[in-house]
Structure formats: structure tokens, C-alpha cells
Tab-separated table of C-alpha atoms in Angstrom:
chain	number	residue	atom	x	y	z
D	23	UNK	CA	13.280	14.310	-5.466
D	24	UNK	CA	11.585	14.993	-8.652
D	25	UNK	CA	14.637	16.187	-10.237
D	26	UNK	CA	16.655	13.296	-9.043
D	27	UNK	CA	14.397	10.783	-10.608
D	28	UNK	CA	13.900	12.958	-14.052
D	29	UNK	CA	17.942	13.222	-14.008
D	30	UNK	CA	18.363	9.169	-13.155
D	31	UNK	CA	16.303	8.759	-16.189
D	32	UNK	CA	17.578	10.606	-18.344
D	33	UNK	CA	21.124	9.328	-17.871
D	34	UNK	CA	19.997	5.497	-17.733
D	35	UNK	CA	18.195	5.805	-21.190
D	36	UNK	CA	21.708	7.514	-22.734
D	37	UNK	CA	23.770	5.400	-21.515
D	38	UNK	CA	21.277	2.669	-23.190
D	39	UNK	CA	20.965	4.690	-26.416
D	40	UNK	CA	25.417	4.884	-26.732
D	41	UNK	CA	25.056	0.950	-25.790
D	42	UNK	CA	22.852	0.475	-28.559
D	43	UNK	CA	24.152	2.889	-30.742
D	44	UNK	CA	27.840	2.637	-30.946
D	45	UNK	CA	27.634	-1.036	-32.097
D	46	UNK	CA	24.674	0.211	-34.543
D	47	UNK	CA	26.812	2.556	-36.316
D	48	UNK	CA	29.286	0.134	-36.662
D	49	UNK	CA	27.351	-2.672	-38.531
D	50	UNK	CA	25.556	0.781	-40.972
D	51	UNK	CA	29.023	1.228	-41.715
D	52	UNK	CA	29.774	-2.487	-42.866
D	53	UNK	CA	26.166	-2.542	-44.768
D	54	UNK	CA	27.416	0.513	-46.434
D	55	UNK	CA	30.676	-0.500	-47.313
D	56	UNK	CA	28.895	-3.986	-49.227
D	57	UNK	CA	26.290	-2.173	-50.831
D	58	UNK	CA	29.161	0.008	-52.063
D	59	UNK	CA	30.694	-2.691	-53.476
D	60	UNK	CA	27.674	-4.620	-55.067
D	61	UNK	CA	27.073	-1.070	-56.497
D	62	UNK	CA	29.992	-0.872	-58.027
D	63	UNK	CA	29.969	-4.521	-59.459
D	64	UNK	CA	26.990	-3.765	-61.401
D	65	UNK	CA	28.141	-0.846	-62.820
D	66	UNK	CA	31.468	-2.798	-63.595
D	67	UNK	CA	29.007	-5.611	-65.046
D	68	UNK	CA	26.697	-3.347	-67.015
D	69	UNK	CA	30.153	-2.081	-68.964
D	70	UNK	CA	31.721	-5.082	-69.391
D	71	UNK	CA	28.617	-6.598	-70.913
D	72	UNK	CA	28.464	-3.530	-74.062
D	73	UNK	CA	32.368	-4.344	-74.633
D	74	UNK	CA	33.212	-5.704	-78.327
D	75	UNK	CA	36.698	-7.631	-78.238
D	76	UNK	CA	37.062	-6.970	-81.856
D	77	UNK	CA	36.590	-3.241	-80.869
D	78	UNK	CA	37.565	-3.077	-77.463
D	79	UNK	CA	39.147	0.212	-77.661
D	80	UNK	CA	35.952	1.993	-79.492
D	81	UNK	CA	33.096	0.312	-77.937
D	82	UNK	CA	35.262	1.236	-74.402
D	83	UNK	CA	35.215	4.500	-74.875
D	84	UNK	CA	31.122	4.664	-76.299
D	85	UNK	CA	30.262	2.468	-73.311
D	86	UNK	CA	31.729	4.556	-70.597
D	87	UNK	CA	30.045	7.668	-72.485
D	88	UNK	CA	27.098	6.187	-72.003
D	89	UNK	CA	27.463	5.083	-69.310
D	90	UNK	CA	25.558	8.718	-67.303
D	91	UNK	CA	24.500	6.482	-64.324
D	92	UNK	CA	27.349	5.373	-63.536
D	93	UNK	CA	28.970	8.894	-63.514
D	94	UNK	CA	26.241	10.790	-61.597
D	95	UNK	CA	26.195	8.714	-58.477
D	96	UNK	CA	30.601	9.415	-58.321
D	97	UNK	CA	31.312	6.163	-59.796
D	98	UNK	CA	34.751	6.094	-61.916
D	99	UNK	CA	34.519	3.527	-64.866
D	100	UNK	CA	37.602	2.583	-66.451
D	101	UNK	CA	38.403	-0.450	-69.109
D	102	UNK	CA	42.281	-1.946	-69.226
D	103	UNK	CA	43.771	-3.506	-72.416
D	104	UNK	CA	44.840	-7.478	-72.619
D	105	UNK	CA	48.540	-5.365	-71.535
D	106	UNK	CA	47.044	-4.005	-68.627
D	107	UNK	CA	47.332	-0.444	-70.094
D	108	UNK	CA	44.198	1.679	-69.576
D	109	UNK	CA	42.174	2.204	-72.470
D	110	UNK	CA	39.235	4.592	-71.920
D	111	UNK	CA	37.813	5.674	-68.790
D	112	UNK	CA	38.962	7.171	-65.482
D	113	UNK	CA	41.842	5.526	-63.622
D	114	UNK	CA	45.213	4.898	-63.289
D	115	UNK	CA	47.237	4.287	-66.544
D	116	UNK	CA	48.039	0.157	-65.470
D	117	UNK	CA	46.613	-1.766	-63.375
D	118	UNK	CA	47.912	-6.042	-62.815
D	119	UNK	CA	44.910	-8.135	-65.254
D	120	UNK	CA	43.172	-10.717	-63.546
D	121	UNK	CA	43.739	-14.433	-64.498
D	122	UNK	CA	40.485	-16.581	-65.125
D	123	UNK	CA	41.707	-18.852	-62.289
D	124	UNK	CA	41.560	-15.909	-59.812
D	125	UNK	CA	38.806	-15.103	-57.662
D	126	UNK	CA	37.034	-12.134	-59.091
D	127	UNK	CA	35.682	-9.441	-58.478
D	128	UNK	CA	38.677	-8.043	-56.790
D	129	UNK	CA	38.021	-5.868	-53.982
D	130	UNK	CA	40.545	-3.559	-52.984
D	131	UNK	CA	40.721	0.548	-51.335
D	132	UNK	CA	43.424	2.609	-53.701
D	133	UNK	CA	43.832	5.786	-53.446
D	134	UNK	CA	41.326	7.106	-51.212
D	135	UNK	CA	38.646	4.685	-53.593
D	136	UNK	CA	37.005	1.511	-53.399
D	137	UNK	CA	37.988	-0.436	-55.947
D	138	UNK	CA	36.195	-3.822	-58.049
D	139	UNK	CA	37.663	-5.266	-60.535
D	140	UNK	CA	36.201	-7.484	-63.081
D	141	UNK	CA	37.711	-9.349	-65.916
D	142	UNK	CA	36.083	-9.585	-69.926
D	143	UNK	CA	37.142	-13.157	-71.585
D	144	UNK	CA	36.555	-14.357	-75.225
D	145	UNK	CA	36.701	-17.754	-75.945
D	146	UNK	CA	38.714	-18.231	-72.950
D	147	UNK	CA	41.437	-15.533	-72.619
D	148	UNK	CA	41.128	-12.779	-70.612
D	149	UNK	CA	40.782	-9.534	-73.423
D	150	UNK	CA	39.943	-6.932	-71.082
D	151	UNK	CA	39.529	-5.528	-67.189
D	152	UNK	CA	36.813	-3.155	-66.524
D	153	UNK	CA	37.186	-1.189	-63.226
D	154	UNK	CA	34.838	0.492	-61.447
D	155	UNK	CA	35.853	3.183	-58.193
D	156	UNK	CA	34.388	5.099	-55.950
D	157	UNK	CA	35.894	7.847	-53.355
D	158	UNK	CA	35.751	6.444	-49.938
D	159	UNK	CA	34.022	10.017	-48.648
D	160	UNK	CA	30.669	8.924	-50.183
D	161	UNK	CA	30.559	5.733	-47.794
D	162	UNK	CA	31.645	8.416	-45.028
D	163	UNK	CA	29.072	10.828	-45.828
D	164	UNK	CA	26.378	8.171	-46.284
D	165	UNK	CA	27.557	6.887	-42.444
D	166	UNK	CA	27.364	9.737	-40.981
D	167	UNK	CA	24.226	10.834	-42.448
D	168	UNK	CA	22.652	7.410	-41.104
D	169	UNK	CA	24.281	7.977	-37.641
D	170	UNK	CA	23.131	11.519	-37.438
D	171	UNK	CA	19.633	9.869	-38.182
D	172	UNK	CA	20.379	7.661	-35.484
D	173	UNK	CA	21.334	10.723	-32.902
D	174	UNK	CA	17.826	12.408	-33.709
D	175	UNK	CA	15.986	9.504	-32.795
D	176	UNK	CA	18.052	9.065	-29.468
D	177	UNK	CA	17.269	12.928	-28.826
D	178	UNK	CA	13.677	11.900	-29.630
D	179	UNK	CA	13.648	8.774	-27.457
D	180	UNK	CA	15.203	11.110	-24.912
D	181	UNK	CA	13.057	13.736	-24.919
D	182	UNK	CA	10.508	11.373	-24.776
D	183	UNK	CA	11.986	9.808	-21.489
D	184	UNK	CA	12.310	13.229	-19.599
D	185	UNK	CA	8.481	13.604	-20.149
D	186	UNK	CA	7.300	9.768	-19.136
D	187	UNK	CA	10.146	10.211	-16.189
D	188	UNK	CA	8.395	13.764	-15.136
D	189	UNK	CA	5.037	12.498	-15.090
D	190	UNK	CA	6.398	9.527	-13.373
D	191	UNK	CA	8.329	11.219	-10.873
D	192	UNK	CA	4.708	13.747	-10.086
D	193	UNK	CA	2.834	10.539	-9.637
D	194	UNK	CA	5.852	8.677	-7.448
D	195	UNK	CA	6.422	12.144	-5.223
D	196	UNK	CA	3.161	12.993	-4.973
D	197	UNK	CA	2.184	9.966	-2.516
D	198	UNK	CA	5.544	10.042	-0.307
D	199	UNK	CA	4.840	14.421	0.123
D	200	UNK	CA	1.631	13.387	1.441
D	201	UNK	CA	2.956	10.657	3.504
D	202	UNK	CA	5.550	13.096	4.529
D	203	UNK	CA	2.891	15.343	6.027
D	204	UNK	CA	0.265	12.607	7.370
D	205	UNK	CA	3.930	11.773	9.396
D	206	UNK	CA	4.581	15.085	10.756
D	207	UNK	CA	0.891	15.471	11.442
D	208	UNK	CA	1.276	12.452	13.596
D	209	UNK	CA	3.657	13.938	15.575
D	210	UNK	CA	2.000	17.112	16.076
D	211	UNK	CA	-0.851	15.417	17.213
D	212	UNK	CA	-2.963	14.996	14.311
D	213	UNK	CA	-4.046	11.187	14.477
D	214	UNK	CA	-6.907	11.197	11.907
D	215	UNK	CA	-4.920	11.291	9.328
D	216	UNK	CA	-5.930	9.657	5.420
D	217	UNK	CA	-3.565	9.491	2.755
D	218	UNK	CA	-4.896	9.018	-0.227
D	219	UNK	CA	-4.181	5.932	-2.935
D	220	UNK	CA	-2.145	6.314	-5.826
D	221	UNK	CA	-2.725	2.796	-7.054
D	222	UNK	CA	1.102	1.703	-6.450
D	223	UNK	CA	0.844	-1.046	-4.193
D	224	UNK	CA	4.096	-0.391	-2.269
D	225	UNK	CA	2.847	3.236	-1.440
D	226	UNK	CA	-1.151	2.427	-0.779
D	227	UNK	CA	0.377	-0.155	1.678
D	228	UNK	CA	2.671	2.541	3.688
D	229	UNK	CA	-0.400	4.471	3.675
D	230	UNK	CA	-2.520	2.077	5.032
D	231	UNK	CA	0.063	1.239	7.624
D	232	UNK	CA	0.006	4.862	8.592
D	233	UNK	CA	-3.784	5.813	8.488
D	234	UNK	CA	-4.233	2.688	10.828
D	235	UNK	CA	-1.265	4.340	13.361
D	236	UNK	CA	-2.757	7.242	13.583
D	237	UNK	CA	-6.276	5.736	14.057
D	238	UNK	CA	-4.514	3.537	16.828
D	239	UNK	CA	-2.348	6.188	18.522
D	240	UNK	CA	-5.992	8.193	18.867
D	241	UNK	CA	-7.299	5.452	20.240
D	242	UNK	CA	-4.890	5.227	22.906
D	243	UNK	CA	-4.898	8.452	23.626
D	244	UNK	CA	-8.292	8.643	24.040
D	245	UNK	CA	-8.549	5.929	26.331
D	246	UNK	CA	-5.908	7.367	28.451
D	247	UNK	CA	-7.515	10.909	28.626
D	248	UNK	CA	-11.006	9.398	29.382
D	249	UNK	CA	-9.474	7.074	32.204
D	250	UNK	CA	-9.537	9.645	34.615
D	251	UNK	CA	-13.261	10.281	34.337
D	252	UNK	CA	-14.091	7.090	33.779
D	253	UNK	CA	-12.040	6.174	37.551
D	254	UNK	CA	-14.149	9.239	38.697
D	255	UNK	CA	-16.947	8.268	38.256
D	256	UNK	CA	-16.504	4.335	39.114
D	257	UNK	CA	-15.350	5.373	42.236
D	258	UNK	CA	-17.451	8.012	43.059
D	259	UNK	CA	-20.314	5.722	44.388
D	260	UNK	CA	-17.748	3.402	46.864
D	261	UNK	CA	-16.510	6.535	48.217
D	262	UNK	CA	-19.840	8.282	48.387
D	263	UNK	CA	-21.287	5.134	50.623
D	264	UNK	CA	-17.636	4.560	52.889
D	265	UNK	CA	-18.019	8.419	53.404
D	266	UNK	CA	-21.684	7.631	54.776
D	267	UNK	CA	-21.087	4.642	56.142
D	268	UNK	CA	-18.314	6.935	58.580
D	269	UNK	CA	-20.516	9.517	59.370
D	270	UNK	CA	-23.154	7.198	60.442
D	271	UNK	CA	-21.139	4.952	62.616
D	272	UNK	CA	-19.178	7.628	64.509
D	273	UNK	CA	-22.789	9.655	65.177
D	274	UNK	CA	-24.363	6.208	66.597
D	275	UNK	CA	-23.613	4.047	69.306
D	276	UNK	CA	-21.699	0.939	69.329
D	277	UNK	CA	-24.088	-0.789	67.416
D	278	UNK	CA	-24.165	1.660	64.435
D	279	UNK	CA	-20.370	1.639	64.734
D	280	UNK	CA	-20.064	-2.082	64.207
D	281	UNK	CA	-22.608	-2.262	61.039
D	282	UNK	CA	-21.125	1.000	60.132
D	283	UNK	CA	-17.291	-0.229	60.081
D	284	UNK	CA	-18.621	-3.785	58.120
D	285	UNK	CA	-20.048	-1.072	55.236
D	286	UNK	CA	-16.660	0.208	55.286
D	287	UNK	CA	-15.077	-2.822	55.108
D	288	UNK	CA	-17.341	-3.724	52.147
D	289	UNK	CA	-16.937	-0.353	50.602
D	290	UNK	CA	-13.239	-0.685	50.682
D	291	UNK	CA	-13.533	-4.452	49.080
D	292	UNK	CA	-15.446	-2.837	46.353
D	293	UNK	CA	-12.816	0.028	45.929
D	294	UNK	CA	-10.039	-2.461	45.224
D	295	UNK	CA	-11.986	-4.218	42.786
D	296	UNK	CA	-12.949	-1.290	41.230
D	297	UNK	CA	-9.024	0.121	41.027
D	298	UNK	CA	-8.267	-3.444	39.459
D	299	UNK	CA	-10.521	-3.629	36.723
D	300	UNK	CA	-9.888	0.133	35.923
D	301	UNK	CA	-5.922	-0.748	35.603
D	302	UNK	CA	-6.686	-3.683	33.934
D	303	UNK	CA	-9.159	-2.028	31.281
D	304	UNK	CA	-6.271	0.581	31.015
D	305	UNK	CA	-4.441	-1.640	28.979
D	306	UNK	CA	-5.544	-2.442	24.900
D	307	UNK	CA	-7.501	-5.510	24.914
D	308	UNK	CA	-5.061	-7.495	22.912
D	309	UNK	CA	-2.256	-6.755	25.570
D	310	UNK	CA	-4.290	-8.831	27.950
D	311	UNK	CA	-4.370	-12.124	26.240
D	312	UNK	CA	-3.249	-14.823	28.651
D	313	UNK	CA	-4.475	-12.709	32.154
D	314	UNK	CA	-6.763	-14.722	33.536
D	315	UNK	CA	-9.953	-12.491	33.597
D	316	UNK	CA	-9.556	-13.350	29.612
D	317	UNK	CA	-10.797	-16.649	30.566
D	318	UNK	CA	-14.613	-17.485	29.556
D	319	UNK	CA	-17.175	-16.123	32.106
D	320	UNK	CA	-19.820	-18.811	32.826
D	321	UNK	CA	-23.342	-17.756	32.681
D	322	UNK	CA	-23.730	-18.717	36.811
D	323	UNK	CA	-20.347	-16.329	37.249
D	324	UNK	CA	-22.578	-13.499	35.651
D	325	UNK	CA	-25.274	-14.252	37.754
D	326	UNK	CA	-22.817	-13.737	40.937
D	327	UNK	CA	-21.111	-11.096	39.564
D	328	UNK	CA	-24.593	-9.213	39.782
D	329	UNK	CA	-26.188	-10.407	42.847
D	330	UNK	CA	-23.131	-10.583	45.212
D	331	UNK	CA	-21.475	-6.893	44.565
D	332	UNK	CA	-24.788	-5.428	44.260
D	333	UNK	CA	-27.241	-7.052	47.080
D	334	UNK	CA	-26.710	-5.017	49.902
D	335	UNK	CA	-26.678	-1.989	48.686
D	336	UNK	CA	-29.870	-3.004	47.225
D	337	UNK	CA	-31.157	-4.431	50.684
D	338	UNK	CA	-30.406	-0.823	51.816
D	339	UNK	CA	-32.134	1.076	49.410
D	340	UNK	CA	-35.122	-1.607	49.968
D	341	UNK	CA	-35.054	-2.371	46.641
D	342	UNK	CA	-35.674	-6.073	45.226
D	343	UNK	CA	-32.614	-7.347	43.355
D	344	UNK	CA	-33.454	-10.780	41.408
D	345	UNK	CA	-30.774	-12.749	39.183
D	346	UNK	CA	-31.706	-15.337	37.199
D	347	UNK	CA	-29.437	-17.299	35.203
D	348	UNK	CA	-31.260	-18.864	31.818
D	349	UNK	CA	-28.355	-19.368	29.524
D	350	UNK	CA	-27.345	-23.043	28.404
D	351	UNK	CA	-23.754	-21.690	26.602
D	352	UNK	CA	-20.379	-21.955	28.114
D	353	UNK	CA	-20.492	-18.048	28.746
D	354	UNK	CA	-18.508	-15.192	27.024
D	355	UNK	CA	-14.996	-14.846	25.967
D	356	UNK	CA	-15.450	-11.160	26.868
D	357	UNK	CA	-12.870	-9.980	30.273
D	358	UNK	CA	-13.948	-10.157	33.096
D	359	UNK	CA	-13.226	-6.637	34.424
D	360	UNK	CA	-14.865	-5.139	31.376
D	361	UNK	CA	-18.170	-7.034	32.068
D	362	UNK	CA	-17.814	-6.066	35.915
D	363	UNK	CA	-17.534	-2.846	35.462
D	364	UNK	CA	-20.433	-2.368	32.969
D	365	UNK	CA	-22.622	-4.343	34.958
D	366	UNK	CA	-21.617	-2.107	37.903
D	367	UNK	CA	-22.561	1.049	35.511
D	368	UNK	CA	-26.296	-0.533	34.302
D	369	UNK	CA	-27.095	-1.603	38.695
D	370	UNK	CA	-25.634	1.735	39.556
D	371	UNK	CA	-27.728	3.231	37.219
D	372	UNK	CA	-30.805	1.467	37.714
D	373	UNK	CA	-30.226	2.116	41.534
D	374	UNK	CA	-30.040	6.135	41.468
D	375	UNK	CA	-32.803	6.699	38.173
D	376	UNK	CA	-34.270	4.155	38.300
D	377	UNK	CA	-37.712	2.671	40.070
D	378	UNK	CA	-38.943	-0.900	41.865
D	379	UNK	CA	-37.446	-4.183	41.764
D	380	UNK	CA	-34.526	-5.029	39.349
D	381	UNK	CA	-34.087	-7.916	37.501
D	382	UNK	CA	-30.610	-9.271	35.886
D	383	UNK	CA	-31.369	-11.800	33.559
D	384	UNK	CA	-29.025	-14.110	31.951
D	385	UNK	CA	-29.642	-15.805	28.412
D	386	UNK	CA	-28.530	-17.155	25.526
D	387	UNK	CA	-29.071	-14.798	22.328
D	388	UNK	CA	-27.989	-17.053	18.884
D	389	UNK	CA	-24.636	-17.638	19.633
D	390	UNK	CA	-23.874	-14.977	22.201
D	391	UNK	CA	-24.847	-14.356	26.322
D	392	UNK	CA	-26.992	-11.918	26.868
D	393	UNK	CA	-27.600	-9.877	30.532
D	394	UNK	CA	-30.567	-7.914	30.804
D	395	UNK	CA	-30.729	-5.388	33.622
D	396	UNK	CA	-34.380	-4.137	33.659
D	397	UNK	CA	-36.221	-1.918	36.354
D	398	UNK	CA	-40.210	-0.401	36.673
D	399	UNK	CA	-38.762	2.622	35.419
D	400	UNK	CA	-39.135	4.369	32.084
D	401	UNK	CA	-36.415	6.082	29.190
D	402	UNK	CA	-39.195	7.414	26.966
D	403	UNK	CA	-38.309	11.400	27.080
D	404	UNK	CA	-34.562	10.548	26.294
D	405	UNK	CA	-33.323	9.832	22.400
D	406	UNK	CA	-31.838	6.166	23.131
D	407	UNK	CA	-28.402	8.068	21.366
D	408	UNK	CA	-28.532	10.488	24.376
D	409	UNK	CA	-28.283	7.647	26.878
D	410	UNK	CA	-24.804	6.924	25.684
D	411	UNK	CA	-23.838	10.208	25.649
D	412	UNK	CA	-20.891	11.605	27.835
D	413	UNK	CA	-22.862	14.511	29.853
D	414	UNK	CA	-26.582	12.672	29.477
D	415	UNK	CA	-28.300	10.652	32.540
D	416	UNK	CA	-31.864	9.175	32.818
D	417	UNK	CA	-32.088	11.642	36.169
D	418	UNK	CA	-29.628	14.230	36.403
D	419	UNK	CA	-25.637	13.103	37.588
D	420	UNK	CA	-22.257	13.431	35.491
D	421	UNK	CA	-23.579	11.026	32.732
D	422	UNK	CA	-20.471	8.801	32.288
D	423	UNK	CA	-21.637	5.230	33.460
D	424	UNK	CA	-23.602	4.778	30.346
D	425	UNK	CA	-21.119	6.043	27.966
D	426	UNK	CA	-18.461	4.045	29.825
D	427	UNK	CA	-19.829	0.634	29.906
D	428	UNK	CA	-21.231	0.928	26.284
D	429	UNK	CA	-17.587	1.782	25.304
D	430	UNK	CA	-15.719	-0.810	27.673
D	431	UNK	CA	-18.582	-3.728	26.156
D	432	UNK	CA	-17.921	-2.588	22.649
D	433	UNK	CA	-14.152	-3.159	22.939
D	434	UNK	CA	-14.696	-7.245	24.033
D	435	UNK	CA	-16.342	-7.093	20.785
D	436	UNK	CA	-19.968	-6.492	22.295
D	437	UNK	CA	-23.208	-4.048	22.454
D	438	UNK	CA	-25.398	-2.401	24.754
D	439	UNK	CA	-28.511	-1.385	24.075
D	440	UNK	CA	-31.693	0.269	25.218
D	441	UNK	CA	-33.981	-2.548	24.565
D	442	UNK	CA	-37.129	-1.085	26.414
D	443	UNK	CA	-37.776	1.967	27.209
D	444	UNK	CA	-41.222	1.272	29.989
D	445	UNK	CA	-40.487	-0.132	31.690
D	446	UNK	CA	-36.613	0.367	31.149
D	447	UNK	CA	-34.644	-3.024	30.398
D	448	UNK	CA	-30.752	-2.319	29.364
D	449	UNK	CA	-29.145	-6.083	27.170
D	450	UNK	CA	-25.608	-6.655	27.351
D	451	UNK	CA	-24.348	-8.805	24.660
D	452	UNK	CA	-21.590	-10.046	24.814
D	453	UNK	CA	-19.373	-12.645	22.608
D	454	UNK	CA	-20.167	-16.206	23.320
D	455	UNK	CA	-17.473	-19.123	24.124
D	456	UNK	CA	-17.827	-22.412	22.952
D	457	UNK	CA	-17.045	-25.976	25.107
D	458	UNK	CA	-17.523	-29.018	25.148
D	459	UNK	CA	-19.169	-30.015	27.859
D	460	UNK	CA	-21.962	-26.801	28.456
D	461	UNK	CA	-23.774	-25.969	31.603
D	462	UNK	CA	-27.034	-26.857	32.199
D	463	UNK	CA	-29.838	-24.231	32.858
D	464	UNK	CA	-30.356	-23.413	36.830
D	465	UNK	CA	-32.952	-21.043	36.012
D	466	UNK	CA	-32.718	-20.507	39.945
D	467	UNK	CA	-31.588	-17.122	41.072
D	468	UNK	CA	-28.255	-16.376	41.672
């Protein structure tokens, strides 16, 4: 590629150099040619004016002696009789005399020379014609000497050009190799790619197009190879309590079989959900614009969202579960399975490690809904990074339900954070919505 662009160069300035050129030579020709001529009408003035008509034939012959100038630049002087017969000087022997009504000085090429002619009058009669001639090989030479001068500067100005178009063609090639290789990293796998700028728009915006591919495609990919642990572990606890909830019933009598088969039946409700949201969450956010879990959430649908899912498996585990919806906003813009699912995470969590009653707590937060899920339990010999670490639990387990709704909150464009650590409170927040018309406060429990 770099040679291509040195060798486009290099013929686009010579062709512009022999466009230039040719007609340039051309007019230093025709310059030539009229300085020539003015040349030699001086020198054919400067004689004429040390003629003596009374002596023309003695004061021709001293002038043209003196005349060294005249001699050592190749100019031919020559004076002509009233007869036309030459008289001293270089030239032919006759030569036609020039009338005072003719145009003068006559210009003419004879010979191989360049020829002006001027005529010497006294008291109105033509007594004399001086000539003065020069070969026509001295305007040759001089041309070509000017167009060779011409030819060094093109070999300049091209020389020149091959070492602009080089360092041009390093700086141009340089960006596209590297854009070359951030590509074939891509496909190999490589997503966190960077190409460098080079300061050419054209190429810092291909790279930027690239860098934010690759940051993309790893996205992707890394929410498709954590979906499989992250439907592990949402659907661990479902399966854990139908798996108990069979047991029990078919060891009991018909009684236990009865409450036994409604856990199942809620077990099974809360599976479905749970394979919904995941499929939904599957997809990037932006794909989901228009499903109707991107709707706003109202503050009392939070409230439910808690308390309904979560109640009797609370009621089992004789643990107090209280809701309390504060918030005056319209609710969150954030999806509906994203918030379900972390909610599930921060109750689930708060049910296995944690201790006493749990309270979910809805408010608003200066511009944005906040949930808190707090418990009696403390944090405080965990890093509040290690919470929201794949692997890490308050209490032993897998360690993905933290990890999961952090990421799954941060992707509506909201937080979660460890907001107390004893007794342990966990605050969603999550993007507010605005309306019109906003809810009023219940402040009852949900």
C-alpha cells in the first residue's frame, strides 16, 4: 500500500510538472527570442549613432572596430551604403535599404541569424543601413539552458514529493495495519481491542466504530456465557422448595399432600416467572423498547412485587416480611423483569444470611425510586466490593445473586449498594419516570 501511494504521487506531481512545464518552455523561448531582438537593436542603435554621413565609409569601419561588445556576446555588425552595397562589417554583400516610410526596425531570420535592421537618415534621406545578426543557436542554447533549469527544479520538486508522499503514506498505513489487526483480533476473539488515533478524522472515526464493536460483541458474549449461571442460580431456590414441597406431601397424609401440592403449584408459578424474566433479560436492553415490562413501574407495583412473591416463603421461615411504600414519583422507567429479579436476589438473600424481620422500603431519592431491603443482620467482616463478587456470599452458597442483580440493575441504568452494614440494609436505585398526574403516598404496607 505504501508503495502504491508513494508511486500515485509521484506520477500525479509529473504529470503536473510536464503540464506546467511544456507551456513554460514555450513562453522562455518567446522572452528569449524578444530580448534577442531588443539586444540586437541596441547594438544596431549604438553604431548607427557614431556614423558620420560625410564619412560613412571610415567612421563604419572605426565604429564596428570598436564596437568589442557587440562582437563578444556573437553579435554581427554590419553598415550598407545609400546603394545597398555593404560597406564595413560582417554580412552579406547587399541587402534591400529601408525607406523612411517603412516600419523599422526590420525583423527578419536569414541564414540561420536573427536579423534587425535599422536605417541612418540626414536631413531626410536615408544615407545608410546598419545591421545587426545573431546565429539562431545562441537563442537555442540560452532555451535549453533555461529548460534544463526548469527539469532540475521538477527533479527537485519531485524528489521532494516522494519524501512528503512516504511520510504520508507511513502515517496513512500505519492506522488501517492496525485496524487491520484490531479486525482480525475481533474475529479471533479478541474484543478489547483499542486502536490508537492518528488525528485523521476519517480513520479515528473507523476506529472508534471498531473499539466500540468489540467492547459490544464482549458484552454480549459475556452476557450469554453468564446466563447459564445466572438461570442456575435463579432457579435453584424454586426447585430447591418444589423438591421439598414433594417430599413432604408424599411422606404425610392427605392433609400434607394438599398444602404440599398448593407449594408446588406456587413453586411452579414462580418458575415460569423466573424463566420469563431470564429470557427477557437475555436480550440487550435497547432490543426491548416497546415490550411492555419497559413500561414505568409504580412505586405500589414495587411494593407488590416484594410482598406477594416473597410472603409465604417468609410465613414459612417465620420470618416478618413488611413493605412499605413511601415514594410520591410515578416510579422507574427501569424493566420490569430486571427489577424482579434483583429484588428476588436481595429477599433471597436476606432469607438464607440473613437474621429477623425484613423490611422493603420504597422511596423517593432526588429524582429516582429507591427500594431498600434491610434485615437485623450484619455485613461488617465482608469488603462491601466482595459482596458483589461472583464466588462471595454473606454466609457461604455459590455467590451469584449479588453479583447478578447488581449487574442486571446497572444495565436499566441503576445501582445497588451496601448502604448499612448492622444491621444490613441493601438500596436499589433505580431511574425515575416522570407523569403528570403522580401517586400519592400510601405509606401503608403493601
Amino acid at each position: 500500500m505504501r508503495r502504491r501511494l508513494v508511486v500515485s504521487s509521484l506520477v500525479t506531481t509529473f504529470v503536473a510538472i510536464v503540464l506546467f512545464a511544456a507551456p513554460l518552455a514555450v513562453v522562455i523561448h518567446v522572452v528569449l527570442l524578444r530580448d534577442a531582438d531588443a539586444g540586437l537593436e541596441r547594438a544596431a542603435l549604438r553604431l548607427a549613432g557614431a556614423l558620420d554621413p560625410a564619412g560613412l565609409a571610415g567612421s563604419a569601419r572605426a565604429a564596428v572596430a570598436r564596437d568589442v561588445a557587440g562582437r563578444s556576446a556573437g553579435v554581427r555588425l554590419a553598415v550598407y551604403g545609400p546603394d545597398g552595397r555593404l560597406v564595413a562589417g560582417e554580412g552579406p554583400a547587399t541587402t534591400p535599404l529601408l525607406s523612411l516610410d517603412d516600419p523599422w526596425p526590420r525583423q527578419s531570420d536569414a541564414a540561420g541569424s536573427r536579423v534587425v535592421e535599422i536605417p541612418v537618415e540626414e536631413r531626410g534621406v536615408v544615407v545608410a543601413l546598419v545591421r545587426a545578426a545573431e546565429p539562431t543557436t545562441a537563442v537555442r542554447v540560452r532555451t535549453v539552458q533555461s529548460v534544463l533549469g526548469l527539469a532540475a527544479l521538477g527533479l527537485l520538486v519531485l524528489g521532494l514529493t516522494a519524501l512528503v508522499a512516504r511520510r504520508l503514506s507511513v502515517r496513512v498505513s500505519a492506522p488501517i495495519q492496525d485496524l487491520t489487526t484490531a479486525t482480525r483480533a475481533l474475529a479471533e476473539g479478541v474484543f478489547a481491542v483499542d486502536v490508537r488515533r492518528t488525528g485523521i478524522p476519517e480513520l479515528d472515526e473507523a476506529a472508534a466504530a471498531l473499539t466500540a464493536t468489540g467492547e459490544r460483541l464482549g458484552t454480549l458474549l459475556e452476557r450469554e456465557a453468564g446466563f447459564a449461571d445466572d438461570a442456575t442460580h435463579q432457579l435453584r431456590t424454586p426447585l430447591t422448595g418444589l423438591r421439598l414441597a414433594v417430599e413432604a406431601a408424599l411422606a404425610g397424609p392427605d392433609r400434607a399432600l394438599r398444602a404440599g401440592l398448593g407449594t408446588v403449584s406456587e413453586a411452579t408459578d414462580r418458575l415460569v416467572v423466573v424463566v420469563d424474566d431470564l429470557v427477557s433479560l437475555r436480550r440487550p436492553a435497547g432490543s426491548r423498547t416497546g415490550d411492555p415490562q419497559a413500561r414505568p413501574l409504580a412505586p405500589e407495583a414495587l411494593g407488590r412485587m416484594a410482598g406477594s412473591r416473597w410472603a409465604a416463603a417468609y410465613a414459612r421461615a417465620d420470618r416478618p416480611l413488611d413493605v412499605l411504600v413511601a415514594a410520591r414519583s410515578a416510579g422507574t422507567t427501569a424493566a420490569e423483569a430486571a427489577v424482579r429479579q434483583a429484588l428476588d436476589a436481595l429477599l433471597d438473600n436476606a432469607l438464607t444470611h440473613g437474621r429477623g424481620a425484613v423490611t422493603v422500603t420504597v422511596r423517593d431519592a432526588h429524582g429516582a425510586v429507591a427500594v431498600d431491603v434491610a434485615d437485623e443482620g450484619d455485613t461488617a467482616r465482608l469488603p462491601s466490593a466482595e459482596l458483589f463478587r461472583r464466588g462471595v456470599t454473606t454466609a457461604g452458597g455459590r455467590g451469584i445473586g449479588l453479583a447478578l442483580a447488581r449487574s442486571l440493575v446497572a444495565a436499566e441504568g441503576g445501582r445497588l449498594e451496601l448502604t448499612s452494614r448492622e444491621p444490613t440494609r441493601f438500596t436499589l436505585l433505580l431511574p425515575g419516570a416522570t407523569a403528570p398526574d403522580s401517586p400519592a403516598p400510601t405509606g401503608e404496607p403493601a
